[in-house]
Amino acid sequence: MTEVADAQPTPAATAGEPPQSAHHAGGGGLMLAALGVVFGDIGTSPLYAMQTVFTLDDGLVKPTSANVYGVISMTFWAILLIVSVKQLMFILRADNDGEGGILSLAYLTRGAVKPGSRRFTLVMLLGVFGASLFFGDSLITPAISVLSAVEGLKVPAPGLADFVLSIGLVIIVALFLVQRFGTHLVGRFFGPVMVVWFLTLAALGIPHILADPHVLTALSPHHAVAFAFRHPFIAFIAMGAVVLAVTGAEALYADMGHFGRVPIVRAWFFLVFPCLTINYLGQAQQILHHPETATSPFFHLAPDALSLPLVVLATLATIIASQAVISGAYSVARQAERLGYLPRLTVRQTSEHESGQIYIAVVNWALFAGVITLMVVFKASEKLATAYGVAVTMDLMLTTTLFCVYAAAKLNWARWQILAFALVFGLIEFNFFAGNVAKVLHGGWLPLLVAGGLCTVMLTWRRGQHLVTERRIKLEGPLLPYLDVLHSTDLAHVPGTAIFLHPNAETTPLALRENADFNRVIHQSVVIVSTRVSNIPHVPAEQRVRVDDLGDPYDHISHVTLNFGFQDDQDVPAGLALAVEQGLDASLDDAVYFVSRITIHRSDRPGMAQWRKRLFVGLAHNAATPVEYFRLPIGRTVVMGAQVRF
């Protein structure tokens, strides 16, 4: 048994042209902040990508000239094609009013396909599973990033090896504690650090490139092709680790809502991509001339005197890498909640200027618990690397699949264009996925288990809401016939305005029925308010309100529909203030808000398994209260209840 509010927001199926983005496109400050949040994950991949390649399976990939050139070539072209071309040139353009993430792409795609078709249902299932995979990846990234940096202490100070895990745990605790201050402040602080980090990546690589300029030829794709043909099995195994160089590519899309597309694209091409390329080339030269450094090539790039400062800087950078997926997790969670796949979440806006910059406490602490558990269980980045890559590659393939459907339905691409896109990017990502399949038995099951669990939660909530809504509608009865009964009933009229939160204009709010049938009173002015979540992230103020007099302009009973985007703050009093400006006859100064709360009981009725019903009840019990969620004044809100068996 638990309670859920009768005024749960209902996602609308309507689609429209997205209004102008709320982001201040391309500002230097946003570029700096984007560097501090978005690129931390992919920006710290040089710490462990090459190390993992050459230590995988007890050193199966030998540091020979052909292997090193082949691995670097594969790495460079993977970054170029998947990140620079696919993600930035195509995927980030499939934005939903500036918002990104696979769930946003799925909902945007569903709005372009025929309702009721197979694709209509399939795209949201793919989006839900992709979002769940992102959460699974979000657990591993902070753990592996921080541990890989702190493990660098073993190079200048081997005696500190026993303290690596403890230091990493302290860093993670501090990182999650500061999240409540918001990505805006975190990004402003981290941005300058990441500028220094990327410049350091280039500074570490340049001397090694100058010492052997021939290493620049590793950028040629023929080395990757030759490597694959000469040693197909070894190249296949290497691809399972090369994919670590593009981890974070999915975070670029998920974090787009925090800063906008233009700052992300500019920061990537002006600074991030060149510096990553230079550093990987430097590592190639280091491994070629000093094969013994292949177990930790990054930290051996620096002179011995600079090893310790490099560890400190790398640790700061990996903290920022963790920030990228944490921020993305907030965005994806809010999208899932607003689209009806999670119960109400308490979302706190952390910036007055950027609507995408938010903090969700329950997501923050769930991630914190998961990351700490992983670090304690796996203890080393090398062991965590075996669990890394499976969720990332699956998420990339799902994004490619959804974009192909979107390109066909919305962009009207020709069939050959869609086929070319799918072949180029899908083939690369499938090979990366195949190279990671073996990891499933060695830790890769973990993100898949998390993703499967979250996917079950999201689909259960969606299905449970549908069943409860069906039962509630029967209990409420139609609105207009009930208003006719009210007009003919002798009720005491009390002064003031009564505002009833209710999902629609077709059925009667339970609180209104209870107030009239049992208290025998009705307010002089009655406003029934429904909130609708549209298929765009943001709805402008001029399109937010619709007022309906319900067929009688003189009975002072009105219905107001407040339209919100799935990223908008659902502030009901602010929306009603707009309605008053547009002609709603109601006084809000002393208005009393009525919320119907439904107590849910499980029954033997068909529709959902009993274990899923238990899960739904538990989720509803922990949902945010409607008073906080809809920004209602606590002192003027009355909660009235009813029971529903589903």
PDB file of C-alpha atoms in Angstrom, residues 334-465:
ATOM      1  CA  ARG A 334      14.794  14.025 -15.477  1.00  0.00           C
ATOM      2  CA  GLN A 335      13.919  13.192 -19.063  1.00  0.00           C
ATOM      3  CA  ALA A 336      12.775   9.718 -18.014  1.00  0.00           C
ATOM      4  CA  GLU A 337      10.646  11.170 -15.211  1.00  0.00           C
ATOM      5  CA  ARG A 338       9.032  13.842 -17.356  1.00  0.00           C
ATOM      6  CA  LEU A 339       8.313  11.347 -20.121  1.00  0.00           C
ATOM      7  CA  GLY A 340       6.508   9.071 -17.665  1.00  0.00           C
ATOM      8  CA  TYR A 341       9.122   6.349 -17.129  1.00  0.00           C
ATOM      9  CA  LEU A 342      10.097   7.247 -13.564  1.00  0.00           C
ATOM     10  CA  PRO A 343       8.096   8.571 -10.588  1.00  0.00           C
ATOM     11  CA  ARG A 344       8.304  12.237  -9.666  1.00  0.00           C
ATOM     12  CA  LEU A 345      11.825  13.336  -8.760  1.00  0.00           C
ATOM     13  CA  THR A 346      12.800  16.327  -6.650  1.00  0.00           C
ATOM     14  CA  VAL A 347      14.838  18.376  -9.125  1.00  0.00           C
ATOM     15  CA  ARG A 348      16.737  21.449  -7.991  1.00  0.00           C
ATOM     16  CA  GLN A 349      17.700  24.098 -10.538  1.00  0.00           C
ATOM     17  CA  THR A 350      21.311  25.195  -9.940  1.00  0.00           C
ATOM     18  CA  SER A 351      21.627  28.019 -12.473  1.00  0.00           C
ATOM     19  CA  GLU A 352      19.448  31.051 -13.106  1.00  0.00           C
ATOM     20  CA  HIS A 353      20.502  31.178 -16.757  1.00  0.00           C
ATOM     21  CA  GLU A 354      20.869  27.587 -18.021  1.00  0.00           C
ATOM     22  CA  SER A 355      17.719  25.501 -17.628  1.00  0.00           C
ATOM     23  CA  GLY A 356      19.600  22.229 -18.146  1.00  0.00           C
ATOM     24  CA  GLN A 357      21.837  22.676 -15.099  1.00  0.00           C
ATOM     25  CA  ILE A 358      20.173  20.687 -12.339  1.00  0.00           C
ATOM     26  CA  TYR A 359      20.820  18.548  -9.272  1.00  0.00           C
ATOM     27  CA  ILE A 360      18.827  15.423  -8.338  1.00  0.00           C
ATOM     28  CA  ALA A 361      19.723  14.174  -4.875  1.00  0.00           C
ATOM     29  CA  VAL A 362      18.340  10.648  -5.238  1.00  0.00           C
ATOM     30  CA  VAL A 363      20.336  10.083  -8.451  1.00  0.00           C
ATOM     31  CA  ASN A 364      23.457  11.581  -6.906  1.00  0.00           C
ATOM     32  CA  TRP A 365      23.446   9.315  -3.874  1.00  0.00           C
ATOM     33  CA  ALA A 366      22.430   6.202  -5.813  1.00  0.00           C
ATOM     34  CA  LEU A 367      25.427   6.739  -8.097  1.00  0.00           C
ATOM     35  CA  PHE A 368      27.629   7.417  -5.068  1.00  0.00           C
ATOM     36  CA  ALA A 369      26.660   4.115  -3.440  1.00  0.00           C
ATOM     37  CA  GLY A 370      27.261   2.214  -6.666  1.00  0.00           C
ATOM     38  CA  VAL A 371      30.657   3.793  -7.368  1.00  0.00           C
ATOM     39  CA  ILE A 372      31.913   3.192  -3.829  1.00  0.00           C
ATOM     40  CA  THR A 373      30.797  -0.436  -4.007  1.00  0.00           C
ATOM     41  CA  LEU A 374      32.621  -0.962  -7.320  1.00  0.00           C
ATOM     42  CA  MET A 375      35.834   0.548  -6.016  1.00  0.00           C
ATOM     43  CA  VAL A 376      35.798  -1.602  -2.885  1.00  0.00           C
ATOM     44  CA  VAL A 377      35.026  -4.792  -4.827  1.00  0.00           C
ATOM     45  CA  PHE A 378      37.351  -4.362  -7.837  1.00  0.00           C
ATOM     46  CA  LYS A 379      40.111  -2.359  -6.056  1.00  0.00           C
ATOM     47  CA  ALA A 380      42.149  -1.636  -9.248  1.00  0.00           C
ATOM     48  CA  SER A 381      41.506   0.108 -12.575  1.00  0.00           C
ATOM     49  CA  GLU A 382      42.931  -2.882 -14.473  1.00  0.00           C
ATOM     50  CA  LYS A 383      40.152  -5.105 -13.078  1.00  0.00           C
ATOM     51  CA  LEU A 384      37.498  -2.465 -13.716  1.00  0.00           C
ATOM     52  CA  ALA A 385      38.645  -2.223 -17.344  1.00  0.00           C
ATOM     53  CA  THR A 386      37.271  -5.727 -17.901  1.00  0.00           C
ATOM     54  CA  ALA A 387      33.798  -4.414 -17.043  1.00  0.00           C
ATOM     55  CA  TYR A 388      34.178  -1.283 -19.139  1.00  0.00           C
ATOM     56  CA  GLY A 389      33.194  -0.980 -22.781  1.00  0.00           C
ATOM     57  CA  VAL A 390      30.205  -3.331 -23.050  1.00  0.00           C
ATOM     58  CA  ALA A 391      27.603  -0.755 -22.035  1.00  0.00           C
ATOM     59  CA  VAL A 392      29.381   2.001 -23.982  1.00  0.00           C
ATOM     60  CA  THR A 393      29.422   0.101 -27.273  1.00  0.00           C
ATOM     61  CA  MET A 394      25.805  -1.018 -26.893  1.00  0.00           C
ATOM     62  CA  ASP A 395      24.755   2.562 -26.187  1.00  0.00           C
ATOM     63  CA  LEU A 396      26.606   3.786 -29.283  1.00  0.00           C
ATOM     64  CA  MET A 397      24.894   1.147 -31.448  1.00  0.00           C
ATOM     65  CA  LEU A 398      21.469   2.064 -30.067  1.00  0.00           C
ATOM     66  CA  THR A 399      22.107   5.736 -30.808  1.00  0.00           C
ATOM     67  CA  THR A 400      23.073   4.870 -34.388  1.00  0.00           C
ATOM     68  CA  THR A 401      19.925   2.761 -34.807  1.00  0.00           C
ATOM     69  CA  LEU A 402      17.616   5.457 -33.461  1.00  0.00           C
ATOM     70  CA  PHE A 403      19.262   8.135 -35.590  1.00  0.00           C
ATOM     71  CA  CYS A 404      18.694   6.038 -38.714  1.00  0.00           C
ATOM     72  CA  VAL A 405      14.969   5.837 -37.889  1.00  0.00           C
ATOM     73  CA  TYR A 406      14.932   9.580 -37.149  1.00  0.00           C
ATOM     74  CA  ALA A 407      16.730  10.364 -40.429  1.00  0.00           C
ATOM     75  CA  ALA A 408      14.164   8.335 -42.372  1.00  0.00           C
ATOM     76  CA  ALA A 409      11.055   9.630 -40.605  1.00  0.00           C
ATOM     77  CA  LYS A 410      11.960  13.239 -39.848  1.00  0.00           C
ATOM     78  CA  LEU A 411      14.883  14.278 -42.057  1.00  0.00           C
ATOM     79  CA  ASN A 412      13.604  12.426 -45.139  1.00  0.00           C
ATOM     80  CA  TRP A 413      17.008  11.006 -45.966  1.00  0.00           C
ATOM     81  CA  ALA A 414      17.253   8.850 -49.056  1.00  0.00           C
ATOM     82  CA  ARG A 415      17.568   5.132 -48.455  1.00  0.00           C
ATOM     83  CA  TRP A 416      21.165   5.067 -49.704  1.00  0.00           C
ATOM     84  CA  GLN A 417      22.113   7.815 -47.221  1.00  0.00           C
ATOM     85  CA  ILE A 418      20.658   5.877 -44.302  1.00  0.00           C
ATOM     86  CA  LEU A 419      22.346   2.684 -45.494  1.00  0.00           C
ATOM     87  CA  ALA A 420      25.708   4.450 -45.814  1.00  0.00           C
ATOM     88  CA  PHE A 421      25.399   5.938 -42.313  1.00  0.00           C
ATOM     89  CA  ALA A 422      24.431   2.575 -40.830  1.00  0.00           C
ATOM     90  CA  LEU A 423      27.217   0.708 -42.611  1.00  0.00           C
ATOM     91  CA  VAL A 424      30.025   3.137 -41.759  1.00  0.00           C
ATOM     92  CA  PHE A 425      29.228   3.751 -38.113  1.00  0.00           C
ATOM     93  CA  GLY A 426      27.246   0.620 -37.330  1.00  0.00           C
ATOM     94  CA  LEU A 427      30.018  -1.641 -38.626  1.00  0.00           C
ATOM     95  CA  ILE A 428      32.680   0.104 -36.539  1.00  0.00           C
ATOM     96  CA  GLU A 429      30.564   0.035 -33.387  1.00  0.00           C
ATOM     97  CA  PHE A 430      29.530  -3.582 -33.904  1.00  0.00           C
ATOM     98  CA  ASN A 431      33.182  -4.599 -34.170  1.00  0.00           C
ATOM     99  CA  PHE A 432      33.901  -2.727 -30.945  1.00  0.00           C
ATOM    100  CA  PHE A 433      30.957  -4.462 -29.311  1.00  0.00           C
ATOM    101  CA  ALA A 434      32.080  -7.880 -30.551  1.00  0.00           C
ATOM    102  CA  GLY A 435      35.539  -7.187 -29.159  1.00  0.00           C
ATOM    103  CA  ASN A 436      33.961  -6.562 -25.761  1.00  0.00           C
ATOM    104  CA  VAL A 437      31.624  -9.566 -25.670  1.00  0.00           C
ATOM    105  CA  ALA A 438      34.268 -11.652 -23.939  1.00  0.00           C
ATOM    106  CA  LYS A 439      34.262  -9.102 -21.101  1.00  0.00           C
ATOM    107  CA  VAL A 440      30.704 -10.051 -20.150  1.00  0.00           C
ATOM    108  CA  LEU A 441      31.938 -13.040 -18.172  1.00  0.00           C
ATOM    109  CA  HIS A 442      34.743 -11.034 -16.548  1.00  0.00           C
ATOM    110  CA  GLY A 443      32.835  -8.081 -15.124  1.00  0.00           C
ATOM    111  CA  GLY A 444      30.994  -6.787 -18.190  1.00  0.00           C
ATOM    112  CA  TRP A 445      27.831  -8.352 -16.779  1.00  0.00           C
ATOM    113  CA  LEU A 446      27.754  -5.638 -14.127  1.00  0.00           C
ATOM    114  CA  PRO A 447      26.659  -2.645 -16.274  1.00  0.00           C
ATOM    115  CA  LEU A 448      24.306  -4.962 -18.157  1.00  0.00           C
ATOM    116  CA  LEU A 449      22.759  -6.084 -14.868  1.00  0.00           C
ATOM    117  CA  VAL A 450      22.324  -2.456 -13.777  1.00  0.00           C
ATOM    118  CA  ALA A 451      20.849  -1.545 -17.163  1.00  0.00           C
ATOM    119  CA  GLY A 452      18.459  -4.502 -17.085  1.00  0.00           C
ATOM    120  CA  GLY A 453      17.299  -3.586 -13.598  1.00  0.00           C
ATOM    121  CA  LEU A 454      16.714   0.066 -14.472  1.00  0.00           C
ATOM    122  CA  CYS A 455      14.964  -0.856 -17.698  1.00  0.00           C
ATOM    123  CA  THR A 456      12.608  -3.093 -15.704  1.00  0.00           C
ATOM    124  CA  VAL A 457      11.944  -0.261 -13.240  1.00  0.00           C
ATOM    125  CA  MET A 458      11.159   2.242 -16.001  1.00  0.00           C
ATOM    126  CA  LEU A 459       8.852  -0.064 -17.954  1.00  0.00           C
ATOM    127  CA  THR A 460       7.129  -1.198 -14.753  1.00  0.00           C
ATOM    128  CA  TRP A 461       6.426   2.388 -13.736  1.00  0.00           C
ATOM    129  CA  ARG A 462       5.043   3.170 -17.176  1.00  0.00           C
ATOM    130  CA  ARG A 463       2.781   0.116 -17.159  1.00  0.00           C
ATOM    131  CA  GLY A 464       1.677   0.628 -13.550  1.00  0.00           C
ATOM    132  CA  GLN A 465       0.738   4.241 -14.232  1.00  0.00           C
TER     133      GLN A 465
END
